[in-house]
PDB file of C-alpha atoms in Angstrom:
ATOM      1  CA  TRP A 941      33.708 -41.139 -14.788  1.00 95.00           C
ATOM      2  CA  LEU A 942      36.717 -40.757 -12.524  1.00 96.00           C
ATOM      3  CA  TRP A 943      38.030 -37.765 -14.507  1.00 97.00           C
ATOM      4  CA  LEU A 944      34.536 -36.266 -14.495  1.00 97.00           C
ATOM      5  CA  PHE A 945      34.597 -36.531 -10.717  1.00 97.00           C
ATOM      6  CA  TYR A 946      38.002 -34.821 -10.641  1.00 97.00           C
ATOM      7  CA  GLY A 947      36.560 -32.084 -12.870  1.00 97.00           C
ATOM      8  CA  THR A 948      33.739 -31.378 -10.416  1.00 97.00           C
ATOM      9  CA  ILE A 949      36.282 -30.984  -7.628  1.00 96.00           C
ATOM     10  CA  ILE A 950      38.337 -28.533  -9.690  1.00 96.00           C
ATOM     11  CA  PHE A 951      35.152 -26.641 -10.615  1.00 97.00           C
ATOM     12  CA  SER A 952      34.018 -26.406  -7.000  1.00 95.00           C
ATOM     13  CA  VAL A 953      37.411 -25.103  -5.840  1.00 95.00           C
ATOM     14  CA  ALA A 954      37.428 -22.465  -8.595  1.00 95.00           C
ATOM     15  CA  TYR A 955      33.812 -21.501  -7.826  1.00 94.00           C
ATOM     16  CA  LEU A 956      34.481 -21.074  -4.093  1.00 92.00           C
ATOM     17  CA  ALA A 957      37.556 -18.983  -4.900  1.00 93.00           C
ATOM     18  CA  LEU A 958      35.580 -16.606  -7.145  1.00 93.00           C
ATOM     19  CA  TYR A 959      32.184 -16.474  -5.414  1.00 93.00           C
ATOM     20  CA  PRO A 960      31.037 -16.366  -1.764  1.00 92.00           C
ATOM     21  CA  GLY A 961      30.442 -19.800  -0.301  1.00 88.00           C
ATOM     22  CA  LEU A 962      32.819 -20.177   2.634  1.00 86.00           C
ATOM     23  CA  GLY A 963      31.509 -18.341   5.691  1.00 87.00           C
ATOM     24  CA  SER A 964      32.147 -14.604   5.486  1.00 87.00           C
ATOM     25  CA  TYR A 965      34.556 -14.932   2.537  1.00 89.00           C
ATOM     26  CA  LYS A 966      33.210 -12.719  -0.264  1.00 90.00           C
ATOM     27  CA  GLY A 967      35.090 -14.324  -3.140  1.00 90.00           C
ATOM     28  CA  MET A 968      37.624 -12.814  -5.504  1.00 91.00           C
ATOM     29  CA  LEU A 969      34.885 -11.266  -7.674  1.00 90.00           C
ATOM     30  CA  ASP A 970      33.148  -9.741  -4.605  1.00 88.00           C
ATOM     31  CA  TRP A 971      29.800 -10.858  -6.048  1.00 89.00           C
ATOM     32  CA  SER A 972      26.534 -10.575  -4.079  1.00 90.00           C
ATOM     33  CA  SER A 973      22.863 -10.784  -4.912  1.00 90.00           C
ATOM     34  CA  PHE A 974      22.447  -7.198  -3.707  1.00 90.00           C
ATOM     35  CA  GLY A 975      25.247  -6.032  -5.958  1.00 90.00           C
ATOM     36  CA  GLN A 976      23.743  -7.902  -8.902  1.00 90.00           C
ATOM     37  CA  TYR A 977      20.352  -6.317  -8.208  1.00 88.00           C
ATOM     38  CA  ASP A 978      21.850  -2.815  -8.007  1.00 89.00           C
ATOM     39  CA  LYS A 979      23.727  -3.374 -11.262  1.00 90.00           C
ATOM     40  CA  GLU A 980      20.582  -4.508 -13.066  1.00 91.00           C
ATOM     41  CA  MET A 981      18.564  -1.629 -11.637  1.00 85.00           C
ATOM     42  CA  LYS A 982      21.159   0.907 -12.803  1.00 88.00           C
ATOM     43  CA  GLN A 983      21.069  -0.615 -16.287  1.00 91.00           C
ATOM     44  CA  ALA A 984      17.271  -0.482 -16.300  1.00 85.00           C
ATOM     45  CA  ASP A 985      17.240   3.115 -15.033  1.00 85.00           C
ATOM     46  CA  ALA A 986      19.661   4.170 -17.739  1.00 88.00           C
ATOM     47  CA  LYS A 987      17.378   2.623 -20.357  1.00 89.00           C
ATOM     48  CA  PHE A 988      13.981   3.705 -19.048  1.00 89.00           C
ATOM     49  CA  ALA A 989      14.730   6.961 -17.191  1.00 91.00           C
ATOM     50  CA  PRO A 990      14.235   9.104 -20.338  1.00 94.00           C
ATOM     51  CA  ILE A 991      10.792   7.545 -20.839  1.00 94.00           C
ATOM     52  CA  PHE A 992       9.689   8.356 -17.281  1.00 95.00           C
ATOM     53  CA  ALA A 993      11.212  11.839 -17.548  1.00 94.00           C
ATOM     54  CA  ALA A 994       9.126  12.494 -20.664  1.00 96.00           C
ATOM     55  CA  PHE A 995       5.952  11.362 -18.876  1.00 96.00           C
ATOM     56  CA  ALA A 996       6.804  13.630 -15.923  1.00 95.00           C
ATOM     57  CA  LYS A 997       6.306  16.689 -18.112  1.00 96.00           C
ATOM     58  CA  SER A 998       2.539  16.119 -18.012  1.00 96.00           C
ATOM     59  CA  ASP A 999       0.476  16.579 -14.867  1.00 97.00           C
ATOM     60  CA  VAL A1000      -1.077  13.507 -13.246  1.00 97.00           C
ATOM     61  CA  ALA A1001      -4.644  14.200 -14.396  1.00 97.00           C
ATOM     62  CA  THR A1002      -3.559  14.647 -18.021  1.00 97.00           C
ATOM     63  CA  LEU A1003      -1.211  11.663 -17.874  1.00 97.00           C
ATOM     64  CA  SER A1004      -4.043   9.468 -16.557  1.00 97.00           C
ATOM     65  CA  LYS A1005      -5.644   9.739 -20.017  1.00 96.00           C
ATOM     66  CA  ASN A1006      -2.453   8.620 -21.791  1.00 97.00           C
ATOM     67  CA  ALA A1007      -2.843   4.917 -22.638  1.00 96.00           C
ATOM     68  CA  GLU A1008       0.909   4.320 -22.911  1.00 96.00           C
ATOM     69  CA  ALA A1009       1.614   5.962 -19.560  1.00 97.00           C
ATOM     70  CA  THR A1010      -1.153   4.112 -17.734  1.00 97.00           C
ATOM     71  CA  ALA A1011       0.074   0.815 -19.200  1.00 97.00           C
ATOM     72  CA  VAL A1012       3.521   1.530 -17.726  1.00 96.00           C
ATOM     73  CA  GLY A1013       1.901   2.610 -14.465  1.00 97.00           C
ATOM     74  CA  GLN A1014      -0.091  -0.609 -14.340  1.00 98.00           C
ATOM     75  CA  ARG A1015       3.116  -2.661 -14.592  1.00 97.00           C
ATOM     76  CA  LEU A1016       4.596  -0.644 -11.727  1.00 97.00           C
ATOM     77  CA  PHE A1017       1.421  -1.249  -9.754  1.00 98.00           C
ATOM     78  CA  LEU A1018       1.523  -5.000 -10.356  1.00 97.00           C
ATOM     79  CA  ASN A1019       5.152  -5.117  -9.219  1.00 95.00           C
ATOM     80  CA  TYR A1020       4.925  -2.957  -6.109  1.00 96.00           C
ATOM     81  CA  CYS A1021       1.288  -2.574  -5.041  1.00 97.00           C
ATOM     82  CA  SER A1022      -0.764  -5.618  -6.040  1.00 97.00           C
ATOM     83  CA  GLN A1023       0.462  -7.680  -3.081  1.00 96.00           C
ATOM     84  CA  CYS A1024      -1.766  -5.564  -0.830  1.00 96.00           C
ATOM     85  CA  HIS A1025      -4.357  -3.960  -3.104  1.00 97.00           C
ATOM     86  CA  GLY A1026      -4.820  -6.921  -5.459  1.00 97.00           C
ATOM     87  CA  SER A1027      -4.054  -7.160  -9.156  1.00 96.00           C
ATOM     88  CA  ALA A1028      -7.357  -5.435  -9.965  1.00 96.00           C
ATOM     89  CA  ALA A1029      -6.733  -2.754  -7.278  1.00 97.00           C
ATOM     90  CA  THR A1030     -10.041  -3.597  -5.602  1.00 96.00           C
ATOM     91  CA  GLY A1031      -8.378  -4.235  -2.233  1.00 95.00           C
ATOM     92  CA  THR A1032      -9.487  -6.572   0.519  1.00 94.00           C
ATOM     93  CA  THR A1033     -10.119  -6.409   4.256  1.00 94.00           C
ATOM     94  CA  GLY A1034      -7.648  -3.912   5.690  1.00 94.00           C
ATOM     95  CA  PHE A1035      -6.392  -2.794   2.272  1.00 96.00           C
ATOM     96  CA  PRO A1036      -8.287  -0.028   0.424  1.00 96.00           C
ATOM     97  CA  ASN A1037     -10.117  -0.386  -2.854  1.00 96.00           C
ATOM     98  CA  LEU A1038      -8.485   2.061  -5.266  1.00 97.00           C
ATOM     99  CA  THR A1039     -11.165   1.864  -7.956  1.00 96.00           C
ATOM    100  CA  ASP A1040     -13.925   3.719  -6.097  1.00 94.00           C
ATOM    101  CA  ASN A1041     -14.201   7.271  -4.768  1.00 91.00           C
ATOM    102  CA  ALA A1042     -13.833   6.464  -1.066  1.00 93.00           C
ATOM    103  CA  TRP A1043     -10.424   7.843  -0.096  1.00 95.00           C
ATOM    104  CA  LEU A1044      -9.120   7.856   3.467  1.00 95.00           C
ATOM    105  CA  TRP A1045      -6.378  10.376   2.706  1.00 96.00           C
ATOM    106  CA  GLY A1046      -7.914  12.071  -0.330  1.00 95.00           C
ATOM    107  CA  GLY A1047      -8.090  11.115  -3.992  1.00 96.00           C
ATOM    108  CA  SER A1048      -6.700  14.197  -5.724  1.00 96.00           C
ATOM    109  CA  PRO A1049      -3.542  13.760  -7.830  1.00 97.00           C
ATOM    110  CA  GLU A1050      -1.475  15.545  -5.188  1.00 97.00           C
ATOM    111  CA  GLN A1051      -2.880  13.454  -2.325  1.00 97.00           C
ATOM    112  CA  ILE A1052      -2.376  10.169  -4.199  1.00 98.00           C
ATOM    113  CA  LYS A1053       1.208  11.101  -5.020  1.00 97.00           C
ATOM    114  CA  ALA A1054       1.839  12.059  -1.376  1.00 97.00           C
ATOM    115  CA  SER A1055       0.437   8.723  -0.178  1.00 97.00           C
ATOM    116  CA  ILE A1056       2.700   6.737  -2.515  1.00 98.00           C
ATOM    117  CA  THR A1057       5.770   8.860  -1.851  1.00 98.00           C
ATOM    118  CA  ASN A1058       5.621   9.234   1.927  1.00 97.00           C
ATOM    119  CA  GLY A1059       3.353   6.377   2.957  1.00 97.00           C
ATOM    120  CA  ARG A1060       0.515   6.629   5.470  1.00 97.00           C
ATOM    121  CA  GLN A1061      -0.006   5.483   9.044  1.00 95.00           C
ATOM    122  CA  GLY A1062      -3.628   5.067  10.097  1.00 93.00           C
ATOM    123  CA  VAL A1063      -4.545   4.411  13.723  1.00 94.00           C
ATOM    124  CA  MET A1064      -7.980   3.920  15.250  1.00 95.00           C
ATOM    125  CA  PRO A1065      -7.554   3.821  19.062  1.00 96.00           C
ATOM    126  CA  ALA A1066      -9.161   1.051  21.103  1.00 97.00           C
ATOM    127  CA  TRP A1067     -12.176   2.447  22.945  1.00 97.00           C
ATOM    128  CA  GLY A1068     -13.197  -0.734  24.735  1.00 97.00           C
ATOM    129  CA  PRO A1069     -11.130  -0.045  27.873  1.00 97.00           C
ATOM    130  CA  ILE A1070     -12.410   3.566  27.984  1.00 96.00           C
ATOM    131  CA  ILE A1071     -16.160   3.334  27.326  1.00 97.00           C
ATOM    132  CA  GLY A1072     -16.702  -0.276  28.365  1.00 97.00           C
ATOM    133  CA  ASP A1073     -18.657  -3.056  26.699  1.00 97.00           C
ATOM    134  CA  ASP A1074     -21.996  -1.250  26.973  1.00 97.00           C
ATOM    135  CA  GLY A1075     -20.498   1.895  25.494  1.00 97.00           C
ATOM    136  CA  VAL A1076     -19.024  -0.079  22.596  1.00 97.00           C
ATOM    137  CA  LYS A1077     -22.404  -1.655  21.836  1.00 97.00           C
ATOM    138  CA  ALA A1078     -24.105   1.743  21.933  1.00 97.00           C
ATOM    139  CA  ALA A1079     -21.498   3.398  19.721  1.00 97.00           C
ATOM    140  CA  ALA A1080     -21.714   0.499  17.241  1.00 97.00           C
ATOM    141  CA  ALA A1081     -25.493   0.907  17.134  1.00 97.00           C
ATOM    142  CA  TYR A1082     -25.144   4.604  16.362  1.00 98.00           C
ATOM    143  CA  VAL A1083     -22.652   3.959  13.559  1.00 97.00           C
ATOM    144  CA  GLN A1084     -25.089   1.462  12.061  1.00 97.00           C
ATOM    145  CA  LYS A1085     -27.851   4.056  12.354  1.00 96.00           C
ATOM    146  CA  LEU A1086     -25.679   6.446  10.325  1.00 96.00           C
ATOM    147  CA  ASN A1087     -25.959   3.863   7.549  1.00 92.00           C
ATOM    148  CA  ASN A1088     -29.761   3.759   7.869  1.00 93.00           C
ATOM    149  CA  ARG A1089     -29.823   0.295   9.387  1.00 94.00           C
ATOM    150  CA  PRO A1090     -32.556  -0.810  11.788  1.00 95.00           C
ATOM    151  CA  VAL A1091     -31.175  -0.589  15.350  1.00 95.00           C
ATOM    152  CA  ASP A1092     -32.442  -0.093  18.879  1.00 96.00           C
ATOM    153  CA  ALA A1093     -33.330   3.623  18.966  1.00 96.00           C
ATOM    154  CA  GLN A1094     -32.544   4.046  22.660  1.00 96.00           C
ATOM    155  CA  LEU A1095     -29.187   2.314  22.327  1.00 97.00           C
ATOM    156  CA  ALA A1096     -28.315   4.375  19.252  1.00 96.00           C
ATOM    157  CA  SER A1097     -29.238   7.590  21.108  1.00 97.00           C
ATOM    158  CA  LYS A1098     -26.807   6.675  23.867  1.00 97.00           C
ATOM    159  CA  GLY A1099     -24.219   5.868  21.221  1.00 97.00           C
ATOM    160  CA  GLU A1100     -24.694   9.290  19.641  1.00 97.00           C
ATOM    161  CA  GLU A1101     -23.697  10.956  22.896  1.00 97.00           C
ATOM    162  CA  ILE A1102     -20.620   8.735  23.112  1.00 97.00           C
ATOM    163  CA  PHE A1103     -19.767   9.626  19.519  1.00 97.00           C
ATOM    164  CA  LYS A1104     -20.076  13.364  20.160  1.00 96.00           C
ATOM    165  CA  THR A1105     -17.836  13.077  23.196  1.00 96.00           C
ATOM    166  CA  ASN A1106     -15.121  10.763  21.883  1.00 96.00           C
ATOM    167  CA  CYS A1107     -15.257  10.359  18.094  1.00 96.00           C
ATOM    168  CA  VAL A1108     -16.197  13.687  16.588  1.00 96.00           C
ATOM    169  CA  ALA A1109     -12.620  15.014  16.811  1.00 95.00           C
ATOM    170  CA  CYS A1110     -11.508  12.618  14.058  1.00 96.00           C
ATOM    171  CA  HIS A1111     -14.651  11.655  12.154  1.00 97.00           C
ATOM    172  CA  GLY A1112     -16.278  15.102  12.271  1.00 96.00           C
ATOM    173  CA  PRO A1113     -19.654  16.241  13.636  1.00 95.00           C
ATOM    174  CA  GLU A1114     -21.492  14.659  10.704  1.00 95.00           C
ATOM    175  CA  ALA A1115     -19.269  11.525  10.739  1.00 97.00           C
ATOM    176  CA  LYS A1116     -18.079  12.322   7.200  1.00 96.00           C
ATOM    177  CA  GLY A1117     -14.442  11.671   8.086  1.00 95.00           C
ATOM    178  CA  ASN A1118     -11.288  13.770   7.736  1.00 96.00           C
ATOM    179  CA  PRO A1119      -8.716  13.158   4.954  1.00 95.00           C
ATOM    180  CA  MET A1120      -6.122  15.114   6.933  1.00 94.00           C
ATOM    181  CA  LEU A1121      -6.180  12.376   9.578  1.00 94.00           C
ATOM    182  CA  GLY A1122      -7.126   9.428   7.410  1.00 95.00           C
ATOM    183  CA  ALA A1123     -10.384   9.144   9.368  1.00 96.00           C
ATOM    184  CA  PRO A1124     -13.043   7.350   7.280  1.00 96.00           C
ATOM    185  CA  ASN A1125     -16.522   8.509   6.383  1.00 96.00           C
ATOM    186  CA  LEU A1126     -18.913   6.477   8.549  1.00 96.00           C
ATOM    187  CA  THR A1127     -22.048   7.345   6.600  1.00 95.00           C
ATOM    188  CA  ASP A1128     -21.313   5.527   3.350  1.00 92.00           C
ATOM    189  CA  ALA A1129     -21.198   1.839   2.476  1.00 86.00           C
ATOM    190  CA  ASP A1130     -17.407   1.598   2.178  1.00 92.00           C
ATOM    191  CA  TRP A1131     -15.723  -0.258   5.030  1.00 95.00           C
ATOM    192  CA  LEU A1132     -12.022  -0.988   5.223  1.00 95.00           C
ATOM    193  CA  TYR A1133     -12.336  -3.635   7.935  1.00 95.00           C
ATOM    194  CA  GLY A1134     -15.913  -4.747   7.295  1.00 94.00           C
ATOM    195  CA  GLY A1135     -19.267  -3.099   7.887  1.00 94.00           C
ATOM    196  CA  SER A1136     -21.140  -5.859   9.697  1.00 95.00           C
ATOM    197  CA  ALA A1137     -22.343  -5.265  13.255  1.00 95.00           C
ATOM    198  CA  GLY A1138     -19.639  -7.592  14.540  1.00 96.00           C
ATOM    199  CA  ALA A1139     -16.866  -5.924  12.533  1.00 97.00           C
ATOM    200  CA  ILE A1140     -17.912  -2.431  13.630  1.00 97.00           C
ATOM    201  CA  THR A1141     -18.056  -3.535  17.258  1.00 97.00           C
ATOM    202  CA  LYS A1142     -14.607  -5.121  16.981  1.00 97.00           C
ATOM    203  CA  THR A1143     -13.158  -1.969  15.421  1.00 97.00           C
ATOM    204  CA  ILE A1144     -14.503   0.285  18.164  1.00 98.00           C
ATOM    205  CA  ALA A1145     -13.512  -2.050  20.984  1.00 98.00           C
ATOM    206  CA  GLY A1146     -10.027  -3.055  19.839  1.00 97.00           C
ATOM    207  CA  GLY A1147      -9.056  -0.285  17.452  1.00 97.00           C
ATOM    208  CA  ARG A1148      -7.267  -0.663  14.123  1.00 96.00           C
ATOM    209  CA  SER A1149      -3.801   0.084  12.821  1.00 95.00           C
ATOM    210  CA  GLY A1150      -2.773   0.130   9.186  1.00 93.00           C
ATOM    211  CA  GLN A1151       0.343   1.255   7.362  1.00 95.00           C
ATOM    212  CA  MET A1152       0.978   2.201   3.770  1.00 95.00           C
ATOM    213  CA  PRO A1153       4.766   1.976   3.230  1.00 96.00           C
ATOM    214  CA  ALA A1154       6.643   4.879   1.676  1.00 97.00           C
ATOM    215  CA  HIS A1155       7.818   4.218  -1.886  1.00 97.00           C
ATOM    216  CA  GLY A1156       9.567   7.498  -2.606  1.00 95.00           C
ATOM    217  CA  GLU A1157      13.104   6.442  -1.790  1.00 93.00           C
ATOM    218  CA  PHE A1158      13.334   3.400  -4.048  1.00 87.00           C
ATOM    219  CA  LEU A1159      10.900   4.310  -6.841  1.00 93.00           C
ATOM    220  CA  GLY A1160      11.890   7.925  -7.399  1.00 93.00           C
ATOM    221  CA  LYS A1161       9.675  10.871  -8.282  1.00 95.00           C
ATOM    222  CA  ASP A1162       9.299  10.137 -12.020  1.00 96.00           C
ATOM    223  CA  LYS A1163       8.109   6.560 -11.532  1.00 96.00           C
ATOM    224  CA  ILE A1164       5.784   7.672  -8.740  1.00 97.00           C
ATOM    225  CA  HIS A1165       4.383  10.314 -11.086  1.00 98.00           C
ATOM    226  CA  VAL A1166       3.434   7.635 -13.628  1.00 98.00           C
ATOM    227  CA  LEU A1167       2.163   5.262 -10.922  1.00 98.00           C
ATOM    228  CA  SER A1168       0.022   8.070  -9.476  1.00 98.00           C
ATOM    229  CA  ALA A1169      -1.490   8.678 -12.907  1.00 98.00           C
ATOM    230  CA  PHE A1170      -2.478   5.016 -13.155  1.00 98.00           C
ATOM    231  CA  VAL A1171      -4.026   4.968  -9.681  1.00 98.00           C
ATOM    232  CA  TYR A1172      -5.857   8.216 -10.413  1.00 98.00           C
ATOM    233  CA  SER A1173      -7.216   6.747 -13.658  1.00 97.00           C
ATOM    234  CA  LEU A1174      -8.808   3.828 -11.758  1.00 97.00           C
ATOM    235  CA  SER A1175     -11.445   6.074 -10.155  1.00 94.00           C
ATOM    236  CA  ASN A1176     -11.529   8.844 -12.767  1.00 92.00           C
ATOM    237  CA  LYS A1177     -12.538   7.235 -16.031  1.00 79.00           C
TER     238      LYS A1177
END
């Protein structure tokens, strides 16, 4: 037991000489978790890059029908996207459902690829301080009317005027939204932050802000091409 104890001391001294463990000392091997990650990623890229390059020869729409490619894309999705959109890509409050046809920034192959590559920044300004509590209630009533819900007609009429003055620039004159701005369609049943009267009122009063991070720099164009094909396949069976 005594010699075993001496052995642990010798091991610890050798370990601390080779690997970081003493303040800012990097160790004789200059090992780091970041360096280990980069090494493993380079090995993986060398092995799988030809596969992704072969997939990149097909356009996104065609690739979305390739079972092998979509299986690879699904694994990329589970690694990098499921934390926000869910493993089934159905989203949750504040994170879009990718399996339907309601797209804030457009659902074409090019638009999906642009969203993944460059990210998106969506901002709904807070109108509470500008139009006041009564204005917020009226605007919320009008938005509900757009969804054919029973509301106070007079209040909704007032809200329509507020909408035409303040909201039409982003959501359009028919409230159908604008993919160029990421402005949602207010006439359908798809709501990113909830479609109840309370949720709509809260959105108008306090605004919303959402960010889709850019993945282009660390995924690369070939992987994004395959990932885009998988996402496209979710709403284009």
